[in-house]
Amino acid sequence: MGEGATSRKRGRYAATDAKREGIVTAARSVFEREGLDGASLRAIAAEAGYTPAALYFHFDSKEALYAEVLGRSIATLQEAVNAAVASAGTPAERFSAAALAFFDFYAANPRDLDLGFYLFRGGMRPHGLGRERDRALNEALEATLAPIRGAALALGADAAQADLIMTDAFAHASGVLLLAHTRRIRMFGASARTLMERHVETELDRLLRR
Amino acid sequence: MGEGATSRKRGRYAATDAKREGIVTAARSVFEREGLDGASLRAIAAEAGYTPAALYFHFDSKEALYAEVLGRSIATLQEAVNAAVASAGTPAERFSAAALAFFDFYAANPRDLDLGFYLFRGGMRPHGLGRERDRALNEALEATLAPIRGAALALGADAAQADLIMTDAFAHASGVLLLAHTRRIRMFGASARTLMERHVETELDRLLRR
DNA sequence: GACGAAAATCTAACGCCGTTTGATTTTAGC
DNA sequence: GCTAAAATCAAACGGCGTTAGATTTTCGTC
């Protein structure tokens, strides 16, 4: 009962501290430098100037810390998407801008892609991240994709179609990014962005042709 | 230099044994029962009636053992795809059958999907699975997808277009499966297979309209 | 300004993991 | 039946996420 907003465990009413932020930043650094595998709790603690155990005062688990980093990542992504949409004119341009900005962000930041795949996948068992944190990440993601749906609506799609189009763009970008990131896609002789552009154009064609 | 075909490490010229097969089967069982996380080397060894160390006589690493399991998985997938294609008539039907069989296999066997994502992703560092094993898996995958390309060619696509279409189907299926498997896709209110069917129909439309 | 409780951190360990070393058993050719 | 190779085992190593309990730091109150 009563799921708290942030961390409290031993500390009875620890607020969102500057120290928390320091740890998240350290985690982000180690993660960017060493990748997911190298970003052990011990390495993160060392980077932040702590002992591993100290981190558990501020976070419930390694997953929870990662979730915090992923939250920041999605926020940055959302800014990038919104910026791209803001500088686009027509609904068709907004659609294309949003979808490609989403794609380009992860193409340019493979570490964020790793983290997203890892955490959205379920990460480490069994501690998981609670339902509330899970939902928060889902909502952040949906907010990020919202401009795609919005552009589809502006192009005449109904609500269900717009949902479908948004979901499909998300799925397609995920698949292409996954393949490209895995370096499996070179095998078939097409660039990742070409595939994404093709998807966007196809959806636009369909929408513009009524 | 000289990369051998199968395992030899301490055993100087160990051939492909029935014991190897037993271990692979045990790994497959544990993996199906417990999932990727539960399939520790110790658990697999216990299932096979061995001590953990004994497995290293037959396989270079846990990765190598997993690669063997994945190889079997891809072979089964390929059979499913080929069977679906064989019972299809027109090129358009073959295209649809191949792509949907690929999708359906992983939708029905999420453990195989886990394994594929895990291993094709890079799995555990740093031992990796050598280049030759990597290439073998890539080729098996390409052979599995070949009917999709074949149908596209039969529908009038040139080689480059057929490659692109095959790659895109692969990427799209991967993304949709990933999302569905992650249970992220319900959020947007569309079924996974609907998305896959939509992709297939779109590609067919494009091909049939010249 | 000292005291005492709460917050924050540390030391040490637990149980798991993949893997390696070196001894030991099994197997099979002679 | 001997012996060398193949196959397996027992034990340990270093790393992981995590936890328990002792210890230090912080800070409001007297």
Coordinates of C-alpha atoms (C1' of nucleotides) in Angstrom, one line a residue:
Chain A
M1 CA 0.0 0.0 0.0
G2 CA 1.0 3.6 -0.5
E3 CA 3.7 3.7 -3.1
G4 CA 6.0 6.6 -2.4
A5 CA 7.1 9.0 -5.0
T6 CA 10.9 8.7 -4.8
S7 CA 13.4 6.9 -2.6
R8 CA 13.0 6.1 1.0
K9 CA 14.2 3.0 2.6
R10 CA 16.4 3.3 5.7
G11 CA 16.1 7.0 5.6
R12 CA 12.6 7.7 6.8
Y13 CA 11.8 10.7 4.8
A14 CA 14.7 11.4 2.5
A15 CA 13.8 14.0 -0.1
T16 CA 15.0 14.3 -3.7
D17 CA 18.5 15.4 -2.9
A18 CA 21.4 16.9 -4.7
K19 CA 23.3 13.7 -3.8
R20 CA 20.8 11.6 -5.7
E21 CA 21.5 13.8 -8.7
G22 CA 25.3 13.2 -8.3
I23 CA 24.8 9.5 -8.3
V24 CA 22.6 9.6 -11.4
T25 CA 25.2 11.7 -13.1
A26 CA 28.0 9.3 -12.1
A27 CA 25.9 6.4 -13.4
R28 CA 25.4 8.2 -16.7
S29 CA 29.1 8.9 -17.0
V30 CA 30.2 5.4 -16.3
F31 CA 27.5 4.1 -18.5
E32 CA 28.6 6.3 -21.4
R33 CA 32.2 5.5 -20.9
E34 CA 32.0 1.8 -20.3
G35 CA 28.6 0.7 -21.7
L36 CA 26.0 -1.3 -20.0
D37 CA 28.2 -4.2 -19.1
G38 CA 30.9 -2.0 -17.5
A39 CA 28.5 0.1 -15.5
S40 CA 28.5 -2.1 -12.4
L41 CA 27.1 -0.8 -9.2
R42 CA 30.6 -0.9 -7.8
A43 CA 32.0 1.2 -10.7
I44 CA 29.2 3.7 -10.4
A45 CA 29.7 4.0 -6.7
A46 CA 33.4 4.6 -7.2
E47 CA 32.7 7.2 -9.8
A48 CA 30.4 9.0 -7.4
G49 CA 32.8 8.7 -4.5
Y50 CA 30.8 6.2 -2.6
T51 CA 30.8 2.7 -1.4
P52 CA 28.5 0.4 -3.2
A53 CA 26.2 0.0 -0.2
A54 CA 25.7 3.7 0.1
L55 CA 23.8 3.8 -3.2
Y56 CA 21.1 1.7 -1.6
F57 CA 20.2 4.6 0.7
H58 CA 19.3 6.7 -2.3
F59 CA 17.9 4.0 -4.7
D60 CA 16.1 0.8 -4.1
S61 CA 18.1 -1.2 -6.6
K62 CA 20.4 -0.9 -9.6
E63 CA 17.3 -1.1 -11.7
A64 CA 15.8 1.9 -10.0
L65 CA 19.0 3.9 -10.6
Y66 CA 19.0 2.9 -14.2
A67 CA 15.3 3.9 -14.5
E68 CA 16.3 7.3 -13.3
V69 CA 19.0 7.6 -16.0
L70 CA 16.5 6.3 -18.6
G71 CA 14.0 8.9 -17.5
R72 CA 16.5 11.7 -18.2
S73 CA 17.3 10.0 -21.5
I74 CA 13.7 10.0 -22.6
A75 CA 13.3 13.6 -21.5
T76 CA 16.2 14.6 -23.7
L77 CA 14.7 12.6 -26.6
Q78 CA 11.4 14.3 -26.1
E79 CA 13.0 17.7 -26.4
A80 CA 14.7 16.7 -29.6
V81 CA 11.5 15.5 -31.1
N82 CA 9.6 18.6 -30.0
A83 CA 12.3 20.8 -31.4
A84 CA 12.2 19.1 -34.7
V85 CA 8.4 19.3 -34.9
A86 CA 8.5 23.0 -33.9
S87 CA 10.6 23.9 -36.9
A88 CA 8.4 22.0 -39.3
G89 CA 5.5 23.6 -41.2
T90 CA 2.9 21.3 -42.7
P91 CA 1.4 18.3 -40.9
A92 CA 3.3 16.0 -43.3
E93 CA 6.5 17.8 -42.5
R94 CA 5.8 17.5 -38.8
F95 CA 5.0 13.8 -39.2
S96 CA 8.3 13.2 -40.9
A97 CA 10.3 15.4 -38.6
A98 CA 9.0 13.7 -35.5
A99 CA 9.6 10.2 -36.7
L100 CA 13.0 10.9 -38.0
A101 CA 14.0 12.9 -34.9
F102 CA 13.1 9.9 -32.8
F103 CA 15.1 7.6 -35.1
D104 CA 18.1 10.0 -35.3
F105 CA 18.3 10.4 -31.5
Y106 CA 18.9 6.8 -30.9
A107 CA 21.1 6.4 -34.0
A108 CA 23.3 9.1 -32.6
N109 CA 23.1 7.8 -29.0
P110 CA 23.5 4.1 -29.0
R111 CA 24.1 4.0 -25.3
D112 CA 20.6 5.4 -24.7
L113 CA 19.3 2.8 -27.1
D114 CA 21.0 0.0 -25.1
L115 CA 19.6 1.4 -21.9
G116 CA 16.1 1.6 -23.4
F117 CA 16.1 -1.9 -24.8
Y118 CA 17.5 -3.2 -21.6
L119 CA 15.2 -1.6 -19.2
F120 CA 12.0 -1.7 -21.2
R121 CA 12.7 -5.3 -21.7
G122 CA 12.6 -6.1 -18.1
G123 CA 16.2 -5.6 -17.1
M124 CA 17.3 -7.7 -14.2
R125 CA 15.0 -9.8 -12.3
P126 CA 13.5 -10.2 -9.7
H127 CA 13.5 -6.7 -8.2
G128 CA 12.1 -5.1 -11.2
L129 CA 11.0 -1.5 -11.0
G130 CA 7.6 -1.2 -9.5
R131 CA 4.4 -0.6 -11.5
E132 CA 4.4 3.1 -10.8
R133 CA 7.9 3.6 -12.2
D134 CA 7.1 1.4 -15.1
R135 CA 4.0 3.5 -15.9
A136 CA 6.0 6.7 -15.6
L137 CA 8.4 5.5 -18.2
N138 CA 5.6 4.4 -20.4
E139 CA 3.9 7.7 -20.2
A140 CA 7.1 9.6 -20.9
L141 CA 7.5 7.4 -24.0
E142 CA 4.0 8.0 -25.1
A143 CA 4.4 11.7 -24.7
T144 CA 7.5 11.6 -26.8
L145 CA 5.6 9.8 -29.6
A146 CA 2.6 12.0 -29.3
P147 CA 3.6 14.4 -32.0
I148 CA 3.6 11.6 -34.5
R149 CA 0.0 10.8 -33.6
G150 CA -0.8 14.4 -33.7
A151 CA 0.5 14.9 -37.2
A152 CA -1.4 11.8 -38.3
L153 CA -4.6 13.3 -36.9
A154 CA -3.9 16.6 -38.6
L155 CA -3.5 14.6 -41.9
G156 CA -7.0 13.2 -41.5
A157 CA -6.5 10.0 -39.7
D158 CA -9.1 9.0 -37.1
A159 CA -8.0 8.2 -33.5
A160 CA -7.6 4.5 -34.0
Q161 CA -5.6 5.0 -37.2
A162 CA -3.4 7.6 -35.6
D163 CA -2.7 5.2 -32.7
L164 CA -1.8 2.5 -35.2
I165 CA 0.4 4.7 -37.2
M166 CA 2.2 5.9 -34.1
T167 CA 2.7 2.4 -32.8
D168 CA 3.9 1.2 -36.2
A169 CA 6.4 4.0 -36.5
F170 CA 7.7 3.2 -33.0
A171 CA 7.9 -0.5 -33.8
H172 CA 9.6 0.1 -37.1
A173 CA 12.2 2.5 -35.7
S174 CA 12.9 0.0 -32.8
G175 CA 13.4 -2.8 -35.2
V176 CA 15.6 -0.9 -37.6
L177 CA 17.6 0.6 -34.7
L178 CA 18.0 -2.8 -33.2
L179 CA 19.3 -4.3 -36.3
A180 CA 21.6 -1.5 -37.1
H181 CA 22.9 -1.4 -33.6
T182 CA 23.5 -5.1 -33.8
R183 CA 25.3 -4.6 -37.0
R184 CA 23.1 -7.2 -38.6
I185 CA 21.7 -4.9 -41.1
R186 CA 24.7 -4.3 -43.2
M187 CA 24.4 -7.9 -44.2
F188 CA 21.4 -7.1 -46.4
G189 CA 22.9 -4.0 -47.9
A190 CA 20.6 -1.2 -46.9
S191 CA 21.3 1.7 -44.5
A192 CA 19.2 2.0 -41.4
R193 CA 18.1 5.5 -42.1
T194 CA 17.0 4.6 -45.6
L195 CA 14.6 2.0 -44.1
M196 CA 13.2 4.5 -41.7
E197 CA 12.7 7.1 -44.4
R198 CA 11.0 4.5 -46.5
H199 CA 8.6 3.8 -43.7
V200 CA 7.8 7.5 -43.2
E201 CA 7.2 8.0 -46.8
T202 CA 5.0 5.0 -47.0
E203 CA 2.8 6.3 -44.2
L204 CA 2.7 9.7 -45.6
D205 CA 1.7 8.3 -49.0
R206 CA -1.1 6.4 -47.4
L207 CA -2.3 9.4 -45.4
L208 CA -2.2 11.9 -48.3
R209 CA -3.9 9.5 -50.7
R210 CA -6.8 9.7 -48.2
Chain B
M1 CA 45.2 -19.5 -36.7
G2 CA 43.1 -22.2 -38.1
E3 CA 39.6 -21.9 -36.6
G4 CA 38.3 -25.4 -36.0
A5 CA 34.8 -26.5 -36.9
T6 CA 33.5 -27.5 -33.5
S7 CA 34.8 -27.7 -29.9
R8 CA 38.2 -28.7 -28.9
K9 CA 40.0 -27.3 -25.9
R10 CA 41.5 -29.6 -23.5
G11 CA 40.3 -32.6 -25.5
R12 CA 42.7 -32.7 -28.3
Y13 CA 40.4 -34.0 -31.1
A14 CA 37.0 -34.4 -29.6
A15 CA 34.5 -35.0 -32.3
T16 CA 30.8 -33.9 -32.4
D17 CA 29.6 -36.3 -29.8
A18 CA 26.2 -37.5 -28.6
K19 CA 27.2 -36.0 -25.3
R20 CA 27.4 -32.6 -26.8
E21 CA 23.9 -33.1 -28.1
G22 CA 22.7 -34.1 -24.6
I23 CA 24.1 -30.9 -23.2
V24 CA 22.4 -28.8 -25.9
T25 CA 19.1 -30.5 -25.1
A26 CA 19.5 -29.9 -21.4
A27 CA 20.3 -26.3 -22.1
R28 CA 17.2 -26.0 -24.3
S29 CA 15.1 -27.6 -21.5
V30 CA 16.3 -25.4 -18.7
F31 CA 16.0 -22.4 -21.0
E32 CA 12.5 -23.1 -21.9
R33 CA 11.5 -23.8 -18.3
E34 CA 13.3 -21.0 -16.6
G35 CA 14.0 -18.4 -19.2
L36 CA 17.3 -16.8 -20.1
D37 CA 17.9 -15.6 -16.6
G38 CA 17.3 -18.9 -14.9
A39 CA 19.4 -20.8 -17.4
S40 CA 22.7 -20.5 -15.6
L41 CA 25.6 -22.8 -16.5
R42 CA 25.2 -24.5 -13.2
A43 CA 21.5 -25.2 -13.8
I44 CA 22.2 -26.5 -17.3
A45 CA 25.0 -28.7 -16.0
A46 CA 22.8 -30.1 -13.3
E47 CA 20.0 -30.8 -15.8
A48 CA 22.5 -32.6 -18.0
G49 CA 23.9 -34.5 -15.1
Y50 CA 27.3 -32.8 -15.1
T51 CA 29.4 -30.5 -13.0
P52 CA 29.6 -27.0 -14.4
A53 CA 33.3 -27.4 -15.3
A54 CA 32.5 -30.4 -17.4
L55 CA 30.6 -28.3 -19.9
Y56 CA 33.8 -26.5 -20.8
F57 CA 35.2 -29.7 -22.3
H58 CA 32.4 -29.6 -24.8
F59 CA 31.9 -25.9 -25.3
D60 CA 34.3 -23.0 -25.2
S61 CA 31.9 -20.8 -23.2
K62 CA 28.3 -20.4 -22.2
E63 CA 27.9 -18.2 -25.3
A64 CA 29.1 -21.0 -27.5
L65 CA 26.5 -23.3 -26.0
Y66 CA 23.8 -20.8 -26.4
A67 CA 24.9 -20.3 -30.0
E68 CA 24.3 -24.0 -30.6
V69 CA 20.8 -23.7 -29.1
L70 CA 20.1 -20.7 -31.3
G71 CA 21.3 -22.6 -34.3
R72 CA 18.7 -25.3 -33.7
S73 CA 16.1 -22.6 -33.1
I74 CA 16.8 -20.9 -36.5
A75 CA 16.8 -24.3 -38.2
T76 CA 13.3 -24.9 -36.8
L77 CA 12.2 -21.5 -37.8
Q78 CA 13.5 -22.0 -41.3
E79 CA 11.5 -25.2 -41.6
A80 CA 8.4 -23.4 -40.5
V81 CA 8.9 -20.6 -43.1
N82 CA 9.7 -23.1 -45.9
A83 CA 6.6 -25.1 -45.0
A84 CA 4.4 -22.0 -45.1
V85 CA 5.9 -21.0 -48.5
A86 CA 5.5 -24.4 -49.9
S87 CA 1.8 -24.4 -49.3
A88 CA 1.3 -21.0 -50.9
G89 CA 0.5 -20.5 -54.6
T90 CA 1.1 -17.1 -56.1
P91 CA 4.2 -15.0 -55.4
A92 CA 2.1 -12.6 -53.4
E93 CA 0.8 -15.5 -51.3
R94 CA 4.3 -16.7 -50.8
F95 CA 5.5 -13.3 -49.7
S96 CA 2.8 -13.0 -47.2
A97 CA 3.2 -16.6 -46.0
A98 CA 6.9 -16.3 -45.5
A99 CA 6.8 -13.0 -43.6
L100 CA 3.9 -14.0 -41.4
A101 CA 5.4 -17.4 -40.7
F102 CA 8.5 -15.7 -39.5
F103 CA 6.5 -13.5 -37.3
D104 CA 4.2 -16.2 -36.0
F105 CA 7.1 -18.4 -35.1
Y106 CA 8.6 -15.9 -32.7
A107 CA 5.2 -14.8 -31.4
A108 CA 4.5 -18.5 -30.5
N109 CA 8.0 -19.1 -29.1
P110 CA 9.0 -16.1 -27.0
R111 CA 11.9 -18.0 -25.5
D112 CA 13.5 -18.3 -29.0
L113 CA 12.9 -14.6 -29.4
D114 CA 14.7 -13.9 -26.2
L115 CA 17.6 -16.0 -27.2
G116 CA 17.8 -14.4 -30.6
F117 CA 17.8 -10.9 -29.3
Y118 CA 20.2 -11.8 -26.6
L119 CA 22.8 -13.5 -28.8
F120 CA 22.5 -11.5 -31.9
R121 CA 22.9 -8.5 -29.7
G122 CA 26.3 -9.5 -28.5
G123 CA 25.4 -11.5 -25.5
M124 CA 28.0 -11.5 -22.8
R125 CA 31.3 -10.0 -23.3
P126 CA 34.2 -10.5 -23.6
H127 CA 34.4 -14.0 -24.9
G128 CA 31.9 -13.5 -27.7
L129 CA 31.4 -16.2 -30.2
G130 CA 34.1 -16.1 -32.8
R131 CA 33.7 -14.6 -36.3
E132 CA 33.0 -18.0 -37.9
R133 CA 30.2 -18.9 -35.5
D134 CA 28.8 -15.4 -36.0
R135 CA 28.9 -15.7 -39.7
A136 CA 27.2 -19.1 -39.5
L137 CA 24.3 -17.7 -37.6
N138 CA 24.0 -14.7 -40.0
E139 CA 23.9 -17.1 -42.9
A140 CA 21.2 -19.2 -41.3
L141 CA 19.2 -16.2 -40.7
E142 CA 19.6 -15.0 -44.3
A143 CA 18.6 -18.4 -45.6
T144 CA 15.5 -18.2 -43.5
L145 CA 14.5 -14.8 -44.9
A146 CA 15.5 -15.8 -48.5
P147 CA 11.9 -16.8 -49.4
I148 CA 10.8 -13.3 -48.7
R149 CA 13.3 -11.9 -51.1
G150 CA 12.5 -14.6 -53.6
A151 CA 8.8 -13.7 -53.6
A152 CA 9.7 -10.0 -54.0
L153 CA 11.8 -10.9 -57.0
A154 CA 9.0 -13.0 -58.4
L155 CA 6.8 -10.0 -58.0
G156 CA 9.0 -7.9 -60.2
A157 CA 11.4 -6.2 -57.8
D158 CA 15.0 -5.9 -58.8
A159 CA 17.8 -7.3 -56.6
A160 CA 18.3 -4.2 -54.6
Q161 CA 14.6 -3.6 -54.0
A162 CA 14.2 -7.3 -53.0
D163 CA 17.1 -6.9 -50.5
L164 CA 15.5 -3.8 -49.1
I165 CA 12.1 -5.4 -48.8
M166 CA 13.5 -8.4 -47.1
T167 CA 15.5 -6.3 -44.7
D168 CA 12.5 -4.1 -43.9
A169 CA 10.3 -7.1 -43.2
F170 CA 12.9 -8.5 -40.9
A171 CA 13.3 -5.1 -39.1
H172 CA 9.6 -4.6 -38.9
A173 CA 8.9 -8.0 -37.5
S174 CA 11.8 -7.6 -35.0
G175 CA 10.4 -4.3 -33.8
V176 CA 6.9 -5.4 -33.5
L177 CA 7.9 -8.6 -31.7
L178 CA 10.2 -6.7 -29.4
L179 CA 7.4 -4.4 -28.4
A180 CA 4.8 -7.1 -28.1
H181 CA 7.1 -9.3 -26.1
T182 CA 7.9 -6.3 -23.8
R183 CA 4.2 -5.8 -23.4
R184 CA 4.8 -2.2 -24.4
I185 CA 2.5 -2.4 -27.4
R186 CA -0.8 -2.9 -25.7
M187 CA -0.3 0.6 -24.5
F188 CA -1.0 2.0 -27.9
G189 CA -4.0 -0.3 -28.5
A190 CA -3.0 -2.4 -31.5
S191 CA -2.3 -6.1 -31.7
A192 CA 1.1 -7.1 -32.8
R193 CA 0.0 -9.3 -35.6
T194 CA -2.2 -6.5 -37.0
L195 CA 0.9 -4.4 -37.4
M196 CA 2.8 -7.2 -39.1
E197 CA -0.1 -7.8 -41.5
R198 CA -0.3 -4.1 -42.3
H199 CA 3.3 -4.1 -43.2
V200 CA 3.0 -7.1 -45.4
E201 CA -0.1 -5.6 -47.2
T202 CA 1.7 -2.4 -47.7
E203 CA 4.7 -4.0 -49.3
L204 CA 2.4 -6.1 -51.5
D205 CA 0.5 -3.1 -52.5
R206 CA 3.7 -1.4 -53.5
L207 CA 4.9 -4.4 -55.5
L208 CA 1.6 -5.1 -57.2
R209 CA 1.1 -1.5 -58.2
R210 CA 4.5 -1.9 -60.1
Chain C
dG1 C1' 28.2 25.1 22.2
dA2 C1' 27.0 20.3 23.7
dC3 C1' 23.8 16.5 23.2
dG4 C1' 21.3 13.1 21.0
dA5 C1' 18.6 11.3 17.5
dA6 C1' 18.2 10.7 12.7
dA7 C1' 20.5 10.5 8.2
dA8 C1' 24.3 8.9 5.6
dT9 C1' 28.0 6.1 4.9
dC10 C1' 31.2 2.2 5.5
dT11 C1' 33.0 -2.6 6.4
dA12 C1' 32.1 -7.1 5.7
dA13 C1' 29.8 -10.6 4.2
dC14 C1' 26.2 -13.6 1.5
dG15 C1' 24.9 -16.1 -2.5
dC16 C1' 25.0 -16.1 -7.1
dC17 C1' 27.5 -16.0 -11.6
dG18 C1' 31.0 -17.6 -15.6
dT19 C1' 35.3 -19.5 -15.7
dT20 C1' 39.9 -21.9 -14.6
dT21 C1' 43.2 -25.0 -12.4
dG22 C1' 44.7 -29.3 -11.2
dA23 C1' 43.6 -33.7 -9.5
dT24 C1' 40.9 -37.8 -10.6
dT25 C1' 38.2 -41.1 -12.9
dT26 C1' 36.7 -43.3 -17.1
dT27 C1' 37.6 -45.0 -21.7
dA28 C1' 39.9 -47.5 -25.3
dG29 C1' 43.8 -49.0 -28.1
dC30 C1' 47.6 -52.0 -27.8
Chain D
dG1 C1' 46.2 -55.6 -18.3
dC2 C1' 48.7 -51.3 -19.2
dT3 C1' 48.7 -46.9 -20.3
dA4 C1' 47.8 -42.7 -22.4
dA5 C1' 44.2 -39.9 -23.7
dA6 C1' 39.5 -38.3 -22.9
dA7 C1' 36.2 -36.9 -19.7
dT8 C1' 34.8 -35.5 -15.4
dC9 C1' 35.1 -33.5 -10.8
dA10 C1' 36.3 -30.7 -6.6
dA11 C1' 37.7 -26.4 -5.4
dA12 C1' 38.7 -22.0 -6.0
dC13 C1' 38.9 -17.1 -8.2
dG14 C1' 37.2 -12.7 -9.1
dG15 C1' 33.1 -10.3 -10.1
dC16 C1' 28.3 -9.2 -9.5
dG17 C1' 23.9 -7.1 -6.9
dT18 C1' 22.5 -6.9 -2.5
dT19 C1' 22.1 -6.9 2.7
dA20 C1' 23.2 -6.6 7.9
dG21 C1' 25.2 -4.2 11.3
dA22 C1' 28.5 -1.0 13.0
dT23 C1' 30.0 3.7 12.4
dT24 C1' 30.3 8.4 11.2
dT25 C1' 28.2 12.7 9.9
dT26 C1' 24.6 16.1 10.2
dC27 C1' 21.6 19.1 12.5
dG28 C1' 17.7 20.7 15.3
dT29 C1' 17.1 21.5 20.2
dC30 C1' 18.4 22.8 24.8

